Amino acid sequence: MFSLRDKKLANEIVSKIKTLNVNLKFMHVCGTHQDTLVKHGLDVLFKECGIDIGQGPGCPVCVTTPKEIEEMLLFAKKGKIVTTFGDMIQVPGEKDSLQSIKTEGWDVRTVYGIEDAINIAEENKDKDVVFMAVGFETTTPMTASVLLKNPPSNFSILGCHRVIPPALKAILDMGELKLDGIIEPGHVSTIIGSKPYEFISTEYGIPQVIAGFEPIDLLMGVWMLVQQVEHGKARVENEYARVVKEEGNIKAQQVINEVFEPMDVKWRGFPVILRSGLKLRDKFEDYDARKRYEDDFEEIANKEFSEPKGCRCGEVLRGIISSKKCPLFGKKCTPDNPVGPCMVSIEGSCNIEYRYAKKQ
Amino acid sequence: MCLAIPGKIVSIDEKKEHAIIDYGDGTKRNANVSLVDVKVGDYVLVHAGFAIQVLDEKEANETLDLFREMLSYEEEA
């Protein structure tokens, strides 16, 4: 349907950026963007053009906290059927991962989406089934949509959904990085549209471009950001107009708002970020695993869990260091034996860096 | 996790909740279409078993032309 791998156009964009002789730091927040950047060598190409692009907290599995992992492990060990996405299952907790306790016989199941988890609940009416609901705005409508359709009474979710714009604000407020522009995630934006990012340009003076996932999309997105910088502008532009509408997917937004309300949550590597998480509204509390199984949680309710020793995922997620700067990268920490979630998830920048470096 | 794949709608069930999506490589899968307004023949973007947006074919076809236009426009500016 699309032919977005036009080499001539790609070369044209690169040579135009090169002539501008810039020295800029951009951030994006999406594992799929990082995949395109590294897979096609665009990260290296942009560096040659004077542009450094880092991933930031754009990996839903990576930003889940050690405590959320322990909550899921606890559920499994209390005899519930625990369901979640494949990446999540391998993330190491303090002692175990969901994968490691699965080999001990606990019932942990990988699903492609929440509807698979519902099917498991329907087939196992005598058991409690918990779905670890991870994901940004792209994934949240699926959870909300299913909860609106009276799922079986033995089904509940451990809510770990998070929203992107408050995390961007947190990065800017923390002041550890001086950013010249942000590439916004195409599929999060498919749901939320462009408005929720506007405050970043108006209040912080930072140019933003919503971009797609083909190499040309990212080349064009970066070029559009450079143009804003060059012309002293700061606004939200949309490179991915073939998919992202200014207003987003209103149906999906309505579904989210009907089921969830904002709450303050911690992200891995970050302190608590205001209104960056989502909790179920009161009328859906029967499906809230944290409320429903409050007694099970008592033993860890007030306990804090630390990140794995030596793991620098937190700094990778804040955009302070690149994956290769972590002393564990590729040595003690590999996809087969990951120390932190950024090496586990296919959207984590450590996993992406390792995967493509090994293939070269 | 935010990976989404485009596919073409082959058929839609009576409740207009699920559709069969053809991903063009011989793969056909069921997806939930309750978050979008679609008809058979539309291209949709599918994420975690749900269609999240209808692709704008006209806009897609014009994307490259638009990029070229933007590049030359900036040159003139």
Coordinates of C-alpha atoms in Angstrom, one line a residue:
Chain A
M1 CA 0.0 0.0 0.0
F2 CA 2.8 2.4 0.9
S3 CA 6.2 2.8 -0.6
L4 CA 8.1 4.6 2.1
R5 CA 11.5 3.3 1.5
D6 CA 12.4 5.7 -1.3
K7 CA 16.2 5.9 -1.2
K8 CA 16.5 9.0 -3.3
L9 CA 14.2 10.9 -1.0
A10 CA 16.0 9.5 2.0
N11 CA 19.4 10.7 0.7
E12 CA 17.9 14.1 -0.2
I13 CA 16.6 14.6 3.4
V14 CA 20.0 13.5 4.9
S15 CA 22.0 15.8 2.7
K16 CA 19.7 18.7 3.5
I17 CA 20.1 18.1 7.3
K18 CA 23.9 17.8 6.9
T19 CA 24.3 21.2 5.2
L20 CA 22.7 22.8 8.3
N21 CA 25.6 21.9 10.5
V22 CA 23.5 21.4 13.7
N23 CA 24.3 20.1 17.2
L24 CA 21.0 18.9 18.6
K25 CA 19.6 16.5 21.2
F26 CA 16.2 14.9 20.4
M27 CA 14.2 12.3 22.3
H28 CA 11.6 9.9 21.2
V29 CA 9.4 7.7 23.4
C30 CA 8.7 4.5 21.4
G31 CA 10.3 1.2 21.1
T32 CA 9.2 0.8 17.5
H33 CA 10.9 4.2 16.7
Q34 CA 14.1 2.9 18.3
D35 CA 13.8 -0.3 16.3
T36 CA 13.6 1.6 13.0
L37 CA 16.4 3.9 14.0
V38 CA 18.8 1.1 15.0
K39 CA 17.7 -1.5 12.4
H40 CA 18.3 0.9 9.5
G41 CA 21.4 2.6 11.0
L42 CA 19.6 5.9 11.2
D43 CA 20.9 6.5 14.7
V44 CA 24.5 6.5 13.3
L45 CA 23.5 8.6 10.3
F46 CA 21.8 11.2 12.5
K47 CA 24.9 11.4 14.7
E48 CA 27.0 12.2 11.7
C49 CA 24.5 15.0 11.0
G50 CA 25.1 16.4 14.6
I51 CA 21.8 15.0 16.0
D52 CA 21.7 12.7 19.0
I53 CA 18.4 10.8 19.4
G54 CA 17.6 8.8 22.6
Q55 CA 14.7 6.7 23.5
G56 CA 13.5 7.9 26.9
P57 CA 10.8 6.1 28.8
G58 CA 9.1 4.7 25.6
C59 CA 8.7 1.1 26.6
P60 CA 5.7 0.1 28.7
V61 CA 7.3 -3.1 29.9
C62 CA 10.5 -1.3 30.9
V63 CA 8.8 1.4 33.0
T64 CA 6.8 -1.1 35.1
T65 CA 8.1 -0.9 38.7
P66 CA 9.8 -3.7 40.6
K67 CA 6.7 -3.7 42.9
E68 CA 4.3 -4.3 40.1
I69 CA 6.4 -7.4 39.1
E70 CA 6.3 -8.6 42.7
E71 CA 2.5 -8.1 42.8
M72 CA 2.1 -10.4 39.8
L73 CA 4.5 -13.0 41.3
L74 CA 2.4 -12.9 44.5
F75 CA -0.8 -13.6 42.6
A76 CA 0.7 -16.5 40.8
K77 CA 2.0 -18.0 44.0
K78 CA -1.5 -17.6 45.6
G79 CA -2.8 -20.1 42.9
K80 CA -4.3 -17.6 40.4
I81 CA -3.9 -17.9 36.7
V82 CA -1.7 -15.0 35.8
T83 CA -1.8 -13.7 32.2
T84 CA 0.1 -11.0 30.4
F85 CA 2.2 -10.2 27.3
G86 CA 5.3 -12.3 26.5
D87 CA 7.8 -9.6 27.3
M88 CA 6.4 -9.0 30.8
I89 CA 6.8 -12.6 31.8
Q90 CA 10.6 -12.5 31.5
V91 CA 11.2 -9.3 33.5
P92 CA 13.2 -10.2 36.6
G93 CA 11.8 -9.4 40.0
E94 CA 13.8 -9.4 43.2
K95 CA 14.3 -13.2 43.2
D96 CA 12.0 -14.6 40.5
S97 CA 10.4 -13.7 37.2
L98 CA 7.0 -15.0 36.1
Q99 CA 8.8 -17.2 33.7
S100 CA 11.0 -18.8 36.4
I101 CA 8.1 -19.5 38.7
K102 CA 6.2 -21.0 35.7
T103 CA 8.9 -23.7 35.6
E104 CA 8.1 -24.4 39.3
G105 CA 4.5 -25.2 38.3
W106 CA 2.7 -21.9 38.9
D107 CA 0.1 -21.1 36.2
V108 CA 1.5 -18.2 34.2
R109 CA 0.2 -17.8 30.6
T110 CA 1.4 -15.6 27.7
V111 CA -1.4 -13.8 25.8
Y112 CA -1.4 -11.8 22.6
G113 CA -4.1 -9.5 23.9
I114 CA -6.7 -9.1 26.7
E115 CA -9.3 -11.0 24.7
D116 CA -7.2 -14.1 25.0
A117 CA -7.1 -13.6 28.8
I118 CA -10.9 -13.4 28.8
N119 CA -11.1 -16.7 26.9
I120 CA -8.8 -18.3 29.6
A121 CA -11.2 -17.0 32.3
E122 CA -14.2 -18.4 30.5
E123 CA -12.5 -21.8 30.1
N124 CA -11.4 -21.9 33.8
K125 CA -14.5 -20.7 35.7
D126 CA -13.3 -22.4 38.9
K127 CA -10.1 -20.3 39.0
D128 CA -9.3 -16.7 39.4
V129 CA -7.7 -15.2 36.3
V130 CA -5.6 -12.0 36.6
F131 CA -4.4 -10.0 33.6
M132 CA -1.4 -7.7 34.0
A133 CA -2.6 -4.8 32.0
V134 CA 0.5 -3.0 30.8
G135 CA 0.7 -0.4 28.1
F136 CA 0.4 3.2 27.1
E137 CA -2.5 4.9 25.5
T138 CA -2.3 2.6 22.4
T139 CA -3.1 -0.4 24.6
T140 CA -5.4 1.0 27.2
P141 CA -8.6 1.2 25.0
M142 CA -8.4 -2.6 24.6
T143 CA -8.5 -3.1 28.4
A144 CA -11.3 -0.6 28.8
S145 CA -13.3 -1.9 26.0
V146 CA -13.2 -5.5 27.4
L147 CA -14.2 -4.3 30.9
L148 CA -17.3 -2.5 29.5
K149 CA -18.6 -5.8 28.2
N150 CA -19.2 -7.7 31.5
P151 CA -16.2 -10.0 31.6
P152 CA -16.5 -13.2 33.6
S153 CA -16.7 -12.7 37.4
N154 CA -13.4 -14.7 37.9
F155 CA -11.5 -12.1 35.8
S156 CA -9.7 -9.1 37.1
I157 CA -6.8 -6.8 36.0
L158 CA -3.6 -5.6 37.7
G159 CA -3.7 -2.1 36.3
C160 CA -0.3 -0.9 35.1
H161 CA -1.4 1.4 32.3
R162 CA 0.4 4.7 32.0
V163 CA 0.1 7.8 29.9
I164 CA 2.9 9.5 28.0
P165 CA 2.5 13.3 28.2
P166 CA 3.0 13.6 32.0
A167 CA 6.2 11.5 31.7
L168 CA 7.6 14.0 29.1
K169 CA 6.7 16.8 31.5
A170 CA 8.5 14.9 34.3
I171 CA 11.7 14.6 32.2
L172 CA 11.6 18.3 31.4
D173 CA 11.0 19.3 35.0
M174 CA 13.8 17.1 36.3
G175 CA 16.1 19.1 34.1
E176 CA 18.8 16.4 33.7
L177 CA 18.6 16.7 29.9
K178 CA 18.5 19.7 27.6
L179 CA 16.2 18.6 24.8
D180 CA 15.9 20.5 21.5
G181 CA 13.0 18.5 20.2
I182 CA 10.7 15.5 20.8
I183 CA 9.5 12.9 18.3
E184 CA 6.1 11.8 19.5
P185 CA 4.9 8.2 19.2
G186 CA 2.7 7.5 16.2
H187 CA 0.5 4.9 17.7
V188 CA -0.1 6.6 21.1
S189 CA -0.9 9.7 19.1
T190 CA -3.4 7.6 16.9
I191 CA -5.4 7.4 20.1
I192 CA -4.8 10.7 21.8
G193 CA -4.3 13.0 18.8
S194 CA -1.9 16.0 18.9
K195 CA -3.5 18.3 21.5
P196 CA -2.2 16.6 24.7
Y197 CA 1.4 17.4 23.6
E198 CA 0.7 21.1 23.0
F199 CA 1.7 22.3 26.5
I200 CA 5.2 21.0 25.9
S201 CA 5.7 23.5 23.1
T202 CA 3.9 26.4 24.6
E203 CA 5.2 26.0 28.2
Y204 CA 8.7 24.6 27.6
G205 CA 9.3 26.0 24.1
I206 CA 10.2 22.5 22.6
P207 CA 9.4 21.6 19.0
Q208 CA 7.6 18.3 18.5
V209 CA 6.7 16.1 15.6
I210 CA 4.4 13.1 15.6
A211 CA 6.1 10.5 13.4
G212 CA 5.4 7.1 11.8
F213 CA 7.7 4.1 11.8
E214 CA 9.2 3.7 8.3
P215 CA 12.7 5.0 7.8
I216 CA 11.4 7.9 5.7
D217 CA 8.9 8.8 8.5
L218 CA 11.7 9.2 10.9
L219 CA 14.0 11.0 8.5
M220 CA 11.2 13.4 7.7
G221 CA 10.2 13.8 11.3
V222 CA 13.7 14.7 12.3
W223 CA 14.0 17.1 9.3
M224 CA 10.7 18.8 10.4
L225 CA 12.1 19.2 14.0
V226 CA 15.3 20.7 12.6
Q227 CA 13.3 23.1 10.5
Q228 CA 11.4 24.2 13.7
V229 CA 14.6 24.7 15.5
E230 CA 16.2 26.6 12.6
H231 CA 13.2 28.9 12.3
G232 CA 12.8 29.4 16.1
K233 CA 9.4 27.7 16.2
A234 CA 8.0 25.4 18.8
R235 CA 4.8 23.6 17.9
V236 CA 3.3 20.1 17.4
E237 CA 3.5 19.0 13.8
N238 CA 2.2 15.7 12.4
E239 CA 4.4 13.8 10.0
Y240 CA 2.1 10.7 10.3
A241 CA -1.1 12.3 9.0
R242 CA -2.0 9.2 7.0
V243 CA -2.9 7.6 10.4
V244 CA -2.9 10.2 13.1
K245 CA -5.8 12.6 13.2
E246 CA -5.6 15.9 15.1
E247 CA -8.4 14.8 17.4
G248 CA -7.1 11.2 17.7
N249 CA -9.5 8.2 18.0
I250 CA -12.4 9.8 19.9
K251 CA -14.3 6.5 20.4
A252 CA -11.2 5.0 22.1
Q253 CA -10.7 8.1 24.3
Q254 CA -14.4 7.8 25.4
V255 CA -13.9 4.2 26.3
I256 CA -10.8 4.9 28.3
N257 CA -12.4 7.8 30.2
E258 CA -15.5 5.7 31.0
V259 CA -13.4 3.0 32.7
F260 CA -10.3 4.8 34.0
E261 CA -9.4 7.9 35.9
P262 CA -5.9 9.5 36.3
M263 CA -3.7 8.7 39.2
D264 CA -0.2 9.4 40.4
V265 CA 2.2 6.5 39.8
K266 CA 5.9 5.7 40.0
W267 CA 7.7 4.7 36.8
R268 CA 10.9 2.7 36.9
G269 CA 13.8 5.1 37.2
F270 CA 11.5 8.0 38.0
P271 CA 9.8 9.4 41.1
V272 CA 6.0 9.4 41.3
I273 CA 4.7 11.3 38.2
L274 CA 1.5 13.2 38.7
R275 CA -1.5 11.9 36.8
S276 CA 0.7 9.6 34.7
G277 CA -1.2 6.4 35.6
L278 CA -4.7 5.1 35.3
K279 CA -6.9 3.5 37.9
L280 CA -10.3 1.8 37.5
R281 CA -13.3 4.0 38.3
D282 CA -15.3 2.8 41.4
K283 CA -18.0 1.1 39.3
F284 CA -15.3 -1.3 37.9
E285 CA -13.7 -2.1 41.3
D286 CA -14.8 -5.7 41.1
Y287 CA -12.3 -6.1 38.3
D288 CA -9.5 -4.3 40.2
A289 CA -7.2 -7.1 41.4
R290 CA -5.6 -4.9 43.9
K291 CA -8.9 -4.2 45.6
R292 CA -10.4 -7.6 45.2
Y293 CA -7.4 -9.5 46.6
E294 CA -6.4 -6.8 49.1
D295 CA -5.7 -9.5 51.8
D296 CA -3.3 -11.3 49.5
F297 CA -1.4 -8.0 49.1
E298 CA -1.1 -7.3 52.8
E299 CA 2.3 -8.9 53.0
I300 CA 3.9 -6.6 50.4
A301 CA 1.6 -3.5 50.7
N302 CA 4.1 -1.3 52.5
K303 CA 7.2 -3.0 51.2
E304 CA 9.5 -1.2 48.8
F305 CA 11.4 -3.2 46.2
S306 CA 14.7 -2.2 44.7
E307 CA 15.8 -2.4 41.1
P308 CA 18.3 -5.2 40.3
K309 CA 21.8 -4.6 41.5
G310 CA 24.0 -2.7 39.0
C311 CA 21.1 -2.3 36.6
R312 CA 21.0 1.2 35.0
C313 CA 17.6 0.9 33.2
G314 CA 16.5 3.9 35.2
E315 CA 19.1 6.1 33.6
V316 CA 18.5 4.6 30.2
L317 CA 14.7 5.4 30.6
R318 CA 15.4 9.0 31.6
G319 CA 17.6 9.4 28.5
I320 CA 20.7 10.1 30.6
I321 CA 22.8 7.2 29.3
S322 CA 22.7 5.1 26.2
S323 CA 22.4 1.3 26.6
K324 CA 26.1 0.7 25.8
K325 CA 27.2 3.0 28.7
C326 CA 25.8 0.5 31.2
P327 CA 28.7 -1.7 32.4
L328 CA 26.4 -4.8 32.4
F329 CA 25.4 -4.3 28.8
G330 CA 26.2 -7.4 26.6
K331 CA 28.3 -8.9 29.5
K332 CA 26.3 -9.8 32.6
C333 CA 23.1 -8.6 30.9
T334 CA 21.9 -10.2 27.6
P335 CA 18.5 -11.1 26.2
D336 CA 19.1 -14.7 27.3
N337 CA 20.0 -13.6 30.8
P338 CA 18.6 -10.1 31.3
V339 CA 19.2 -8.1 34.5
G340 CA 16.8 -5.3 33.8
P341 CA 13.6 -4.9 31.7
C342 CA 15.3 -2.8 29.0
M343 CA 17.2 -5.9 27.9
V344 CA 14.0 -8.1 28.1
S345 CA 11.5 -6.2 26.1
I346 CA 11.8 -6.1 22.3
E347 CA 10.9 -2.4 22.8
G348 CA 13.7 -1.8 25.3
S349 CA 16.6 0.1 24.0
C350 CA 19.2 -2.4 25.4
N351 CA 17.4 -5.3 23.7
I352 CA 17.2 -3.4 20.4
E353 CA 20.9 -2.3 20.6
Y354 CA 22.0 -5.9 21.4
R355 CA 19.9 -7.5 18.8
Y356 CA 21.0 -5.5 15.8
A357 CA 24.6 -5.1 16.9
K358 CA 24.9 -8.9 17.0
K359 CA 23.5 -9.3 13.5
Q360 CA 25.9 -6.8 11.9
Chain B
M1 CA 4.0 -3.2 22.5
C2 CA 2.8 -0.2 20.5
L3 CA 3.5 -2.0 17.3
A4 CA 0.5 -1.9 15.0
I5 CA 0.2 -3.6 11.7
P6 CA -2.0 -2.5 8.7
G7 CA -4.4 -5.0 7.2
K8 CA -7.5 -5.0 5.0
I9 CA -11.0 -5.9 6.3
V10 CA -12.3 -9.0 4.5
S11 CA -15.5 -9.5 6.4
I12 CA -17.3 -8.1 9.5
D13 CA -19.6 -10.0 11.9
E14 CA -23.2 -9.2 12.4
K15 CA -22.6 -7.3 15.7
K16 CA -20.0 -5.2 13.9
E17 CA -17.6 -6.1 16.8
H18 CA -15.1 -8.4 15.1
A19 CA -13.7 -8.6 11.6
I20 CA -11.4 -10.8 9.6
I21 CA -8.3 -8.9 8.6
D22 CA -6.0 -9.9 5.7
Y23 CA -2.5 -8.8 6.4
G24 CA -1.5 -9.4 2.8
D25 CA 1.0 -12.2 3.4
G26 CA -1.5 -15.0 3.5
T27 CA -2.2 -14.3 7.2
K28 CA -5.8 -13.7 8.1
R29 CA -6.8 -13.0 11.7
N30 CA -9.8 -12.0 13.7
A31 CA -9.7 -8.5 15.2
N32 CA -12.0 -6.4 17.3
V33 CA -13.3 -3.4 15.3
S34 CA -15.5 -1.8 18.0
L35 CA -13.2 1.2 18.3
V36 CA -13.4 2.2 14.7
D37 CA -16.1 2.8 12.1
V38 CA -15.3 0.5 9.2
K39 CA -16.6 -1.3 6.2
V40 CA -15.3 -4.2 4.2
G41 CA -12.3 -3.2 2.0
D42 CA -11.1 -0.6 4.5
Y43 CA -7.4 -0.7 5.6
V44 CA -7.0 -0.6 9.4
L45 CA -4.2 -0.5 11.8
V46 CA -4.3 -3.4 14.3
H47 CA -2.7 -3.4 17.7
A48 CA -3.0 -6.2 20.2
G49 CA -6.1 -7.7 18.5
F50 CA -7.9 -4.4 18.1
A51 CA -8.2 -2.1 15.1
I52 CA -7.2 1.4 16.4
Q53 CA -7.6 3.5 13.2
V54 CA -8.8 3.4 9.7
L55 CA -5.9 4.3 7.3
D56 CA -6.4 7.2 5.1
E57 CA -5.5 5.8 1.7
K58 CA -5.6 9.1 -0.1
E59 CA -3.4 10.7 2.5
A60 CA -1.1 7.7 2.4
N61 CA -0.7 7.9 -1.4
E62 CA 0.0 11.6 -1.1
T63 CA 2.5 11.2 1.7
L64 CA 5.6 11.0 -0.5
D65 CA 4.5 13.8 -2.8
L66 CA 3.8 15.9 0.3
F67 CA 7.3 15.2 1.7
R68 CA 8.9 16.3 -1.6
E69 CA 6.8 19.4 -1.6
M70 CA 7.8 20.3 1.9
L71 CA 11.5 19.8 1.1
S72 CA 11.4 22.1 -1.9
Y73 CA 9.2 24.6 -0.1
E74 CA 11.7 25.0 2.7
E75 CA 14.5 25.4 0.1
E76 CA 12.6 28.3 -1.5
A77 CA 11.7 29.8 1.9

